[in-house]
Coordinates of C-alpha atoms in Angstrom, one line a residue:
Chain F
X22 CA -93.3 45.2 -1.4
X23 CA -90.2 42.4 -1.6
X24 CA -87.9 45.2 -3.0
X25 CA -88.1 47.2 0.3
X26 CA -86.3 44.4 2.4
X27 CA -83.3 45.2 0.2
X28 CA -82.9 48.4 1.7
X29 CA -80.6 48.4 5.0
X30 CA -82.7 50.3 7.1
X31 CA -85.9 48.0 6.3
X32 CA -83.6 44.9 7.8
X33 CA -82.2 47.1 10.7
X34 CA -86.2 47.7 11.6
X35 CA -87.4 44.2 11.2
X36 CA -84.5 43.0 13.1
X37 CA -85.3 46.1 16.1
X38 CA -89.1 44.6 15.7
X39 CA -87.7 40.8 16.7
X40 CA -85.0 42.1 19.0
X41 CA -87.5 43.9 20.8
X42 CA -90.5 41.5 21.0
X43 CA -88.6 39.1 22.8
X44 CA -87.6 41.5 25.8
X45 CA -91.5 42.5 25.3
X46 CA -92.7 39.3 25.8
X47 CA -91.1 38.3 28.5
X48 CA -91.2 41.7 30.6
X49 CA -94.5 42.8 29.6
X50 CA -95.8 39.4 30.8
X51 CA -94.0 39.9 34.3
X52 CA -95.1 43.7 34.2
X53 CA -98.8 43.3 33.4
X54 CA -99.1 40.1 36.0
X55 CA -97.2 42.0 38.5
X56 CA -99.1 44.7 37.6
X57 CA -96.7 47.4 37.1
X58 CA -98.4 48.7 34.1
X59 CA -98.1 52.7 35.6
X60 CA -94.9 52.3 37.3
X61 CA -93.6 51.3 33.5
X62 CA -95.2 54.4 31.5
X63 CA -93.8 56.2 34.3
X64 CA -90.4 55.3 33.9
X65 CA -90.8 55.9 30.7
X66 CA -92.2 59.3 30.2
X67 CA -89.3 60.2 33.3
X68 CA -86.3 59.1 30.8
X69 CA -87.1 61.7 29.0
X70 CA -85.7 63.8 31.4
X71 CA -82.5 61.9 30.4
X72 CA -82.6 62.7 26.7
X73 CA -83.4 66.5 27.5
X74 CA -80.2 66.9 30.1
X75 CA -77.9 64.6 27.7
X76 CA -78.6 66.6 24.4
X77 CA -77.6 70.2 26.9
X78 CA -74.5 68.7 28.1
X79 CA -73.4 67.2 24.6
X80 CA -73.6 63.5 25.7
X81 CA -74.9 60.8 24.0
X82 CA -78.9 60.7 24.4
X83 CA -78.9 56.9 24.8
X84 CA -77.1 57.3 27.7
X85 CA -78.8 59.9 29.3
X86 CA -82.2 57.9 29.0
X87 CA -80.8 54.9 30.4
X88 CA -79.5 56.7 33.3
X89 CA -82.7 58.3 34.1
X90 CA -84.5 55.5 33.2
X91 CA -82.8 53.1 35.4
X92 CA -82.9 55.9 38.1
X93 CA -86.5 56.3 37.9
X94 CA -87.6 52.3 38.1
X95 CA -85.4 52.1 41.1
X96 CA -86.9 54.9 42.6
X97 CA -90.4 54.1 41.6
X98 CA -90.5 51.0 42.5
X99 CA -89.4 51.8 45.9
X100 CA -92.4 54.3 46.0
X101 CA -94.5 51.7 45.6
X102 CA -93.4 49.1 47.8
X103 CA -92.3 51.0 50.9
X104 CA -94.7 54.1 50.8
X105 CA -98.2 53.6 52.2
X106 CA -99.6 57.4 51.6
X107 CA -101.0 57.1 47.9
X108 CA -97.9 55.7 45.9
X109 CA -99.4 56.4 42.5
X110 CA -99.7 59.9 43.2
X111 CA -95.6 60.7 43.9
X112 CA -95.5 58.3 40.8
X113 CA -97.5 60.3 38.9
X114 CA -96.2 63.9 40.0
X115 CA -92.2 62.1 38.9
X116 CA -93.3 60.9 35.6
X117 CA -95.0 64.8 34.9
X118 CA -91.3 66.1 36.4
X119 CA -89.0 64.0 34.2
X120 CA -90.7 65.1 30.7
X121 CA -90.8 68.7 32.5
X122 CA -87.1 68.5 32.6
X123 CA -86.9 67.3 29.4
X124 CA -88.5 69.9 27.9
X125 CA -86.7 72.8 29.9
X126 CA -83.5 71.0 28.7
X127 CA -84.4 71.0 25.1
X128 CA -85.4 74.9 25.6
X129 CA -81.8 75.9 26.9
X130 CA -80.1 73.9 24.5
X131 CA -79.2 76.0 21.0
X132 CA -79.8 75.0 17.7
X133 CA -81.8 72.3 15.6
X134 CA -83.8 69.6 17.6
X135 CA -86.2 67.7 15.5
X136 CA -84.1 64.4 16.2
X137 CA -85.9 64.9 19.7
X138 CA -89.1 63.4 18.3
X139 CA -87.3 60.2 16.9
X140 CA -87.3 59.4 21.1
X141 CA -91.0 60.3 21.9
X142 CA -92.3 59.1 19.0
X143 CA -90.1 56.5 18.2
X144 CA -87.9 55.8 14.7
X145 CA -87.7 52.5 13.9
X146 CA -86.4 52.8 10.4
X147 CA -83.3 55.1 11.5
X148 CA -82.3 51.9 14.2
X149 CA -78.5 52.1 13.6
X150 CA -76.2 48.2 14.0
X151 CA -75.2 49.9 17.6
X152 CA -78.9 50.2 18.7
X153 CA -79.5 46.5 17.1
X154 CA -76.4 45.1 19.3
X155 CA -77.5 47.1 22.7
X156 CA -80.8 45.6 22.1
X157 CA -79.7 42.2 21.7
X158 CA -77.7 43.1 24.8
X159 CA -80.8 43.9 26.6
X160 CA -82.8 40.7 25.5
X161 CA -79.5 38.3 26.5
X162 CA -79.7 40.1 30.1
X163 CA -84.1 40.0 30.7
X164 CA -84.5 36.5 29.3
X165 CA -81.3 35.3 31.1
X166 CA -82.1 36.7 34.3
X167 CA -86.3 35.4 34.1
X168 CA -85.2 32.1 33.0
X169 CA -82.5 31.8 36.0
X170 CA -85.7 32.9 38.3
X171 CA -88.5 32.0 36.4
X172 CA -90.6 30.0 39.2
X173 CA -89.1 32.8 42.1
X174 CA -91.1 35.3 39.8
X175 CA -94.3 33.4 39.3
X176 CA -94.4 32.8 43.4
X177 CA -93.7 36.5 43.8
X178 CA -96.1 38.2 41.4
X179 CA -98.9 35.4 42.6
X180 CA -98.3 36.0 46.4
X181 CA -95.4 37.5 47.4
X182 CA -95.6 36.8 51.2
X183 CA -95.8 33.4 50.9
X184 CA -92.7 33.2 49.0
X185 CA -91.1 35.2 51.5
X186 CA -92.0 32.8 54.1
X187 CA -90.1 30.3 51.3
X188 CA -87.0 32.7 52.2
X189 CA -87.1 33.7 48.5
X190 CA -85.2 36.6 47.9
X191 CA -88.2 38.8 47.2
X192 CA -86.8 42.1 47.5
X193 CA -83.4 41.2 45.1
X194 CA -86.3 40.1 42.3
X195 CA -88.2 42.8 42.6
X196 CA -85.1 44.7 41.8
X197 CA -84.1 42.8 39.4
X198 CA -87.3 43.3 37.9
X199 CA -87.8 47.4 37.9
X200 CA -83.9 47.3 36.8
X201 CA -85.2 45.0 33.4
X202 CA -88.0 47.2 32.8
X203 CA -85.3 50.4 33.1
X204 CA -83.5 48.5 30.4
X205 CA -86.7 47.7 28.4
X206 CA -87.7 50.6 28.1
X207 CA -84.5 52.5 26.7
X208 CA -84.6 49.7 24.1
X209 CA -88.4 50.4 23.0
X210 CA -87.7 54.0 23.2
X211 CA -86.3 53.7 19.5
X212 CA -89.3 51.7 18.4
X213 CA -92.5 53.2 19.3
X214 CA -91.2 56.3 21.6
X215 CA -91.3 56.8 25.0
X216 CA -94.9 58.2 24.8
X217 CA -96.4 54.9 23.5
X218 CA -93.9 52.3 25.5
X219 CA -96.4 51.3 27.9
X220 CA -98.6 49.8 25.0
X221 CA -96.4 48.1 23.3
X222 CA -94.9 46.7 26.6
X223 CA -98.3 45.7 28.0
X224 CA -100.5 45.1 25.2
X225 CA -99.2 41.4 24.0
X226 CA -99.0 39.7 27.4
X227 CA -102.4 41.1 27.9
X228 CA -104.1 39.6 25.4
X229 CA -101.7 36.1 26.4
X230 CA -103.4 36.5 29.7
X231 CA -107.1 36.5 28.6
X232 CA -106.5 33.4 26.8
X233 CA -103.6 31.2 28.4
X234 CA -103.3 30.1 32.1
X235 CA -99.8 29.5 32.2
X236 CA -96.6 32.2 32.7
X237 CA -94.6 30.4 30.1
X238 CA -96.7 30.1 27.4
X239 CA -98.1 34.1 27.9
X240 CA -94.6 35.1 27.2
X241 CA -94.3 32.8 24.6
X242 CA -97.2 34.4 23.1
X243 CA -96.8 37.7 23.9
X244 CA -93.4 37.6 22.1
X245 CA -94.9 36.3 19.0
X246 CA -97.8 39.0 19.1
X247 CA -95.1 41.8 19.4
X248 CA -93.5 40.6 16.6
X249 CA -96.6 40.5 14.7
X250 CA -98.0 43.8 16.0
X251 CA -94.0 45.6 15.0
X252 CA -93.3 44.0 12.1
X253 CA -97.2 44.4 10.8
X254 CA -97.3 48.0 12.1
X255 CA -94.1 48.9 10.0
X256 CA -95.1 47.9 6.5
X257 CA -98.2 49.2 7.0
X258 CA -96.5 52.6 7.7
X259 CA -94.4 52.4 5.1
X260 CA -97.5 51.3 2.7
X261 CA -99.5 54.3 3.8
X262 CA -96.6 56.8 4.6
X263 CA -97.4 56.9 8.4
X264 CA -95.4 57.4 11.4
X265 CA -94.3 53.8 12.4
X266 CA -94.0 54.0 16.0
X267 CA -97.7 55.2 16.0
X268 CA -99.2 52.5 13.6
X269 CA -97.4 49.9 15.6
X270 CA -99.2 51.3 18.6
X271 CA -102.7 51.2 16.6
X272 CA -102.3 47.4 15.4
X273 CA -101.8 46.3 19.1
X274 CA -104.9 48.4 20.4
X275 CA -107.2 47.4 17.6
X276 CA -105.8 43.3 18.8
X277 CA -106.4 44.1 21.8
X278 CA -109.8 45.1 21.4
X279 CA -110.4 42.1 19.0
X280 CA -109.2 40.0 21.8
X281 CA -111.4 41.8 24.7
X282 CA -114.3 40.9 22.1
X283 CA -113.6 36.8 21.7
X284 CA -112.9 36.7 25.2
X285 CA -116.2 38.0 26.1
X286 CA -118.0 36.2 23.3
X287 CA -116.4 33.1 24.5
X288 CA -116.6 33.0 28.2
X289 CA -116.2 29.5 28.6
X290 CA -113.5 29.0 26.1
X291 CA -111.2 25.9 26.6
X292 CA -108.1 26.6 28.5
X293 CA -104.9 26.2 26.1
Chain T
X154 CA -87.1 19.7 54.2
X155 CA -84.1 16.8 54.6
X156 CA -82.3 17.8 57.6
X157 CA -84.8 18.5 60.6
X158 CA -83.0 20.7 63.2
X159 CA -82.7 19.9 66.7
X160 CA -85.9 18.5 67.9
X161 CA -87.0 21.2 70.1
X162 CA -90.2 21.0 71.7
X163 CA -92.1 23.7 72.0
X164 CA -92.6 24.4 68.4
X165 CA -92.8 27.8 68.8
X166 CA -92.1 29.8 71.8
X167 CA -93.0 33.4 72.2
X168 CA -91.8 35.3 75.4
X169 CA -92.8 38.7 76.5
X170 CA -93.3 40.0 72.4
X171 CA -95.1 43.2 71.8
X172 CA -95.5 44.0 68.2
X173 CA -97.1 46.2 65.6
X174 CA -97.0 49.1 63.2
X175 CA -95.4 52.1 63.5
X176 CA -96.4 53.4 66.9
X177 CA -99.4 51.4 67.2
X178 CA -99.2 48.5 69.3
X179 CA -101.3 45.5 68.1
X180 CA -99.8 42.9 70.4
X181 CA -98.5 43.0 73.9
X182 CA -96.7 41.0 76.2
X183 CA -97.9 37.6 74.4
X184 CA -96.3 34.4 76.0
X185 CA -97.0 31.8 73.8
X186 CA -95.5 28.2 73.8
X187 CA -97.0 25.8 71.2
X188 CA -96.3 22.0 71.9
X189 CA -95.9 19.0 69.5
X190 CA -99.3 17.4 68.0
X191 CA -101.2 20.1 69.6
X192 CA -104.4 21.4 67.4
X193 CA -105.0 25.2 68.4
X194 CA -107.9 27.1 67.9
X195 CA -106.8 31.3 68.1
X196 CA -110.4 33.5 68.1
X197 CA -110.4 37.4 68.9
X198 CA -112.2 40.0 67.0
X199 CA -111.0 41.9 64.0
X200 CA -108.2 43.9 64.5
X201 CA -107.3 42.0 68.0
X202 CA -103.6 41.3 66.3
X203 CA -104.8 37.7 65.3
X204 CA -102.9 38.0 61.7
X205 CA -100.2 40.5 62.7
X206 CA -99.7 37.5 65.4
X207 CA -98.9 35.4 62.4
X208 CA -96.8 37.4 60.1
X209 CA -94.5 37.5 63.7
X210 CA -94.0 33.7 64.0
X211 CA -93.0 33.9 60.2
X212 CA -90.9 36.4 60.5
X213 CA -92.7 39.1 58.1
X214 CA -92.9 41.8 61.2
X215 CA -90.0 42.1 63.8
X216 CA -91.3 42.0 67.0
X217 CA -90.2 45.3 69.0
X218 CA -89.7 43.5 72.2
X219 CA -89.4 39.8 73.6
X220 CA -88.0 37.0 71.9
X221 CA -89.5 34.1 69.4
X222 CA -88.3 30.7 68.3
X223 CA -89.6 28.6 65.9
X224 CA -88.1 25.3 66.5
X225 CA -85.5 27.1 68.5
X226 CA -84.4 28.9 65.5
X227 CA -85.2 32.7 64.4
X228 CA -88.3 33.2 62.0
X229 CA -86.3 33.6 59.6
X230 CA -85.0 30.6 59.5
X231 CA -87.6 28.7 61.1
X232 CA -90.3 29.2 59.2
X233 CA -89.2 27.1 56.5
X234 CA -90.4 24.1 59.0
X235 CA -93.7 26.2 59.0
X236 CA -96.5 24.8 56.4
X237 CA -98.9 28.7 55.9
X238 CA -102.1 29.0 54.7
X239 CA -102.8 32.7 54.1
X240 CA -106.0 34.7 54.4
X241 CA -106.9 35.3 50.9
X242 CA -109.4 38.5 51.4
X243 CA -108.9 39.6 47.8
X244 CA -108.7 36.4 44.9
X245 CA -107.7 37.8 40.9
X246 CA -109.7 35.3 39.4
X247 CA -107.8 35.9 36.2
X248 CA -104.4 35.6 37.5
X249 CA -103.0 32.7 34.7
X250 CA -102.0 29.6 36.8
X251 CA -102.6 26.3 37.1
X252 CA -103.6 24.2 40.3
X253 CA -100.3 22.1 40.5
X254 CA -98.2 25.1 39.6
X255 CA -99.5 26.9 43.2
X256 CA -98.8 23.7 45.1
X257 CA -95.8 23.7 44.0
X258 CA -95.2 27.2 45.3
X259 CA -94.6 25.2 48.5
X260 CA -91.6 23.5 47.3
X261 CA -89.5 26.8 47.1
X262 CA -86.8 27.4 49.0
X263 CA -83.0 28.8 49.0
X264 CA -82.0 25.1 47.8
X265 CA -84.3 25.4 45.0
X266 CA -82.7 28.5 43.4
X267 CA -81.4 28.3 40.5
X268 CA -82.6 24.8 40.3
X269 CA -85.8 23.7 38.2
X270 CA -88.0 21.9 40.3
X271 CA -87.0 18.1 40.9
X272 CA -88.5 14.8 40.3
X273 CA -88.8 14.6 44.2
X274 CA -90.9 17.9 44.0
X275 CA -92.9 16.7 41.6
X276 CA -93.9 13.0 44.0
X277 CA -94.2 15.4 47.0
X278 CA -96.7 17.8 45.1
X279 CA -98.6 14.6 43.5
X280 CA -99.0 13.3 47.1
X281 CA -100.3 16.5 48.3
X282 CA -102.7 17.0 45.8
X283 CA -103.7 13.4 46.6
X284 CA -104.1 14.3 50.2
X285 CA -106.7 17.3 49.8
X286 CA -108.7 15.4 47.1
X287 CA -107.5 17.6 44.0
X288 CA -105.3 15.3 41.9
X289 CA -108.3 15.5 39.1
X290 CA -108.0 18.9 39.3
X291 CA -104.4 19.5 39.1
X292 CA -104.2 21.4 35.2
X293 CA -107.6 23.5 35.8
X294 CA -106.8 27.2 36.5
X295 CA -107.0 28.1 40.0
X296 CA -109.6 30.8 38.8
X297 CA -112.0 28.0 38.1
X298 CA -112.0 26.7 41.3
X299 CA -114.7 27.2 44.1
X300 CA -113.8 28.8 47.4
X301 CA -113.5 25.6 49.2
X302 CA -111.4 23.9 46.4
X303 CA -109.2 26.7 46.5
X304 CA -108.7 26.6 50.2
X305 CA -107.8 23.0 50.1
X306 CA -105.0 24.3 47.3
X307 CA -103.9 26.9 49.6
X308 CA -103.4 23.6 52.1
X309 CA -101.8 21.4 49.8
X310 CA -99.3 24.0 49.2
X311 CA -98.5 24.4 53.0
X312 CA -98.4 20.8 52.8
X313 CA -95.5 20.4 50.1
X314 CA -92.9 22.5 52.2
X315 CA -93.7 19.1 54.4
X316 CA -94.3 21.1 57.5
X317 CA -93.9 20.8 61.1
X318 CA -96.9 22.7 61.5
X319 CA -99.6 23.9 59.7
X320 CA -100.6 27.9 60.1
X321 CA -103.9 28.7 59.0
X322 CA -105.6 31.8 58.8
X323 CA -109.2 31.8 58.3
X324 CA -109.3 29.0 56.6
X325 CA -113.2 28.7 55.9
X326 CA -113.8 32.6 55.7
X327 CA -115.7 32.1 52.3
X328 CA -116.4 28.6 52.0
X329 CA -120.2 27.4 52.6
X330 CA -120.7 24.6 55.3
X331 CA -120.5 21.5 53.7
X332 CA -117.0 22.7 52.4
X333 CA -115.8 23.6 56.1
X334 CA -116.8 20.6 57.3
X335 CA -114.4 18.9 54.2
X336 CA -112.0 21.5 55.4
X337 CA -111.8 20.6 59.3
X338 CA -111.7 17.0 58.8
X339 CA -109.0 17.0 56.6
X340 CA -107.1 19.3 59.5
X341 CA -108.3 16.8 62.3
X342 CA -106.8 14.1 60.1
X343 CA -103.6 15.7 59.5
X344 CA -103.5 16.2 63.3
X345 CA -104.2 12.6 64.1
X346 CA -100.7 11.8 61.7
X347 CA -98.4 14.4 64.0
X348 CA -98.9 17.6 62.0
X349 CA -99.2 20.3 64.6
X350 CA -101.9 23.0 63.7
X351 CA -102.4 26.7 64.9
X352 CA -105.5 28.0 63.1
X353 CA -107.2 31.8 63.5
X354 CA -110.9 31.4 62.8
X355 CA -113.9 33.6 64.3
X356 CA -116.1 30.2 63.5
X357 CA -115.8 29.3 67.1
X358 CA -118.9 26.9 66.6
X359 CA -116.9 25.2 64.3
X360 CA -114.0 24.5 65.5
X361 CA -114.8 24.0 69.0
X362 CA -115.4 20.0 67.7
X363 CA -111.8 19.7 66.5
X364 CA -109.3 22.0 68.2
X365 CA -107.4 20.5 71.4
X366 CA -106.7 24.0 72.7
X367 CA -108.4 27.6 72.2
X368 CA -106.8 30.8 72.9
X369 CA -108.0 34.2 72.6
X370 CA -106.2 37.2 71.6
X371 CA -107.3 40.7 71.6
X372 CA -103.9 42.8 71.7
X373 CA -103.0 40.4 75.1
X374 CA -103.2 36.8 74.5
X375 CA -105.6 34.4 76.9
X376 CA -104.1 30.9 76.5
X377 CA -103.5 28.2 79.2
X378 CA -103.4 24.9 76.8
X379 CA -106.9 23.5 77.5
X380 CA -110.1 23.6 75.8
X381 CA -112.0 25.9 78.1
X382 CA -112.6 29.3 78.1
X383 CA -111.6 31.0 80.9
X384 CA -112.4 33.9 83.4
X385 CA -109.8 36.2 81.9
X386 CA -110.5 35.5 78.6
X387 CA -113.6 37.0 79.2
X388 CA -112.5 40.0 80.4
X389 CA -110.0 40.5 77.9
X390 CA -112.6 42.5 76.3
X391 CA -113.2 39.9 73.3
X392 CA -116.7 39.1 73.6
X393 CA -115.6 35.6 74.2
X394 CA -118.7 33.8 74.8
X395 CA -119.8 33.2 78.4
X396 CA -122.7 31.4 77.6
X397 CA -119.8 28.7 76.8
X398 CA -118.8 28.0 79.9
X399 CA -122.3 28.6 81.6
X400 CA -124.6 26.9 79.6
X401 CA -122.3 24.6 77.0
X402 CA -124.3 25.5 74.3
X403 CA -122.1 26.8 71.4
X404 CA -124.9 27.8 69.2
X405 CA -126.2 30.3 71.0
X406 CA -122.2 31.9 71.2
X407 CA -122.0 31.8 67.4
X408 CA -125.4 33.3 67.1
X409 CA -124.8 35.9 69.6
X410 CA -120.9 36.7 67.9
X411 CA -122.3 36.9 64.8
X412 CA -124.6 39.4 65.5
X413 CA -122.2 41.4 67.5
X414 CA -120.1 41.6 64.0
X415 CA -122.4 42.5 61.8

């Protein structure tokens, strides 16, 4: 197995994997306590909107998912905070609309298309030295921007009123924070795919979250569990010939339900 | 809080406000003026605007008419004087955080961004915790704690922004007896050093032995800053207990009140 790190694309993925667990770690923490679990599979099942529109006008893809990415978490989370009739239903109807786009898009545009699937299903192993630096990008701006606001975000996702009676800038955070997940989820789009995103993204802080009581250390964990969960998922898809985007989705479920299991069996488990 | 502003006394001072939702109404015309070192009891039944009177002195609704101070400043600005203890209906029991960490929630503020919390946070939180009896339990997970231990969190973390006064909303709504009691003498006391309180509770058997004053709101507010129930209060179309003023026998209100709410 050592002689496939020599390849350049092997190194490329296992740097992706590490790139992206930290920006995991650290949003997916924020996401699953905040609990924006749907709003972030929305967002990312809308971007694809962005890929389908940006292949039919001949523009780079990346930049088409980011815009509709970044377009849909603004507009999501605005659904959810300032609509009272049923937000997860106009959620749910955008996320359907975006892929619909996508798809229509795809149809109108000639020729071959099978690099379409590398961004639903993810690609890890074709991760290009531009995707690694717009990654590492990404991961300067999310774990800059939680560090800067670190206790603001705990007060907010714990209860939000009472930091607003704080006069913390609740509203600017919670931007902040659908803006990061936007930005996340571009980046994990060349990992696992936009269809699986919302695992990878929530799967590792939950598990830090059944077993440590403290926001730090979940994204501490969580990071280190993606980074497992990617980098275990790839050689085992290059072992077996599998798609790797899918078996790094499959480790973190089966961890997930491993972890469900000690919890339970454990009720009383010390804290930390 | 370093600088105190202008010593203003009322506290708060609410004239002509009508508030609510939308179209709907849930307060009207409330004149309010809460003085220093007073202890005020606010009862009215559900939906009688008793929280939505709340989220107006802090400044989380705009009123649609009138004006309010707090401390002769806007809500906005005020509030940060304002020590709140929130009505917590729903609890996530598995939300990950730790006692101190939710005290010092308190110590937030537009000074403290950007900043890590400070040494001086740290004594203030220390002392709080001290105050409500929870130092030992400062590292146990906030999940872990009972109803009335979590109440007197919710307290000490009013108590960190070192208030002016307290605002408490249903403070004892699930806490069993013995608890409330810990809960009311701990208010009393904090009273007795100069804290001013203004507390919602429908426990009127309760707190009848600790408030100074007792107002009742049901859309209009019935307050007059005494103790006794009054004529219009009555009227107000609360079923504010008449047997109180009759007879003097609270039990038989709280009996009566709770059956009317059930």
């Amino acid at each position: 197995m050592s002689g496939i790190l020599s390849y350049t694309f092997m190194q490329n993925a296992l740097a992706a994997g590490l790139l992206v667990s930290l920006a995991c770690g650290v949003i997916g923490t924020l996401v699953v306590l905040k609990r924006m679990v749907f709003i972030s599979g929305g967002v990312a099942h809308t971007a694809y909107g962005g890929i389908g529109m940006a292949f039919y006008f001949g523009v780079n893809p990346i930049l088409g998912a980011l815009t509709f990415s970044l377009g849909a978490s603004l507009l999501m989370g605005y659904i959810q905070r300032k609509t009272r009739q049923r937000p997860d239903t106009l959620i749910g109807v955008m996320w359907a609309i975006g892929m619909a786009i996508g798809i229509i898009f795809t149809d109108l545009t000639p020729g071959y298309k099978s690099d379409l699937m590398s961004y639903l299903f993810g690609s890890i192993l074709a991760v290009t030295q531009a995707d690694l630096w717009m990654m590492l990008v990404v991961d300067v701006i999310v774990i800059g921007v939680t560090i800067l606001f670190f206790k603001e975000f705990q007060a907010t996702a714990f209860d939000e009123s009472f930091a607003r009676t704080r006069n913390v800038p609740v509203d600017l955070l919670y931007v902040l924070l659908v803006t990061m997940i936007g930005l996340a989820v571009v980046m994990l789009m060349r990992v696992v795919g936009l269809i699986m995103i919302i695992a990878l993204l929530t799967v590792p802080a939950a598990i830090g979250s059944l077993f440590l009581k403290n926001m730090g250390k979940i994204m501490w964990l969580a990071t280190g569990l993606s980074l497992v969960f990617t980098t275990g998922g790839l050689l085992l898809s290059y072992a077996f010939n599998l798609t790797s985007g899918a078996t790094i989705i499959l480790v973190s479920g089966a961890a997930y339900l491993v972890a469900l299991l000690v919890r339970r069996l454990c009720k009383r488990c010390p804290d930390e | 809080m370093t600088t105190r502003p202008p010593q203003a006394s009322p506290l708060i001072q609410i004239q002509d406000l009508s508030a609510g939702y939308n179209d709907e109404m849930v307060l009207k015309d409330i004149n309010l003026s809460v003085e220093p070192d007073d202890f005020i009891g606010l009862i009215g039944p559900n939906g009688g605007g008793k929280t939505t009177l709340f989220k107006v002195i802090l400044g989380l609704i705009k009123p649609k008419r009138g004006t309010i101070k707090v401390l002769g400043l806007s809500p906005e600005k005020g509030r940060l004087h304002i020590g709140y203890v929130p009505q917590f209906t729903y609890f996530d029991s598995d939300f990950p955080i730790r006692v101190r960490d939710v005290v010092l929630m308190g110590r937030l503020g537009p000074r403290h961004l950007f900043k890590p919390y400070s040494p001086e946070d740290d004594r203030v939180v220390d002392a709080c915790l001290d105050r409500v009896q929870l130092s030992k339990l400062k590292s146990t997970s906030l999940g872990e704690l009972s109803g009335g231990q979590r109440q007197r969190v919710y307290i000490a973390r009013a108590l960190a922004s070192e208030p002016e006064l307290l605002l408490l909303d249903e403070p004892t709504i699930s806490v069993d007896a013995e608890a409330t009691a810990q809960i009311y003498e701990l208010l009393h006391e904090l009273n007795l050093q100069g804290v001013t309180i203004l507390l919602i509770s429908h426990d009127l058997n309760v707190i009848s032995s600790y408030i100074k004053t007792i107002g009742c709101l049901n859309r209009t507010l019935h307050y007059h800053g005494e103790k006794e129930i009054t004529e219009d209060m009555i009227q107000s179309g609360y079923n504010c207990p008449v047997e109180l003023i009759a007879h003097g026998l609270p039990h038989r209100v709280l009996a009566k009140h709770e059956e009317r709410n059930q």
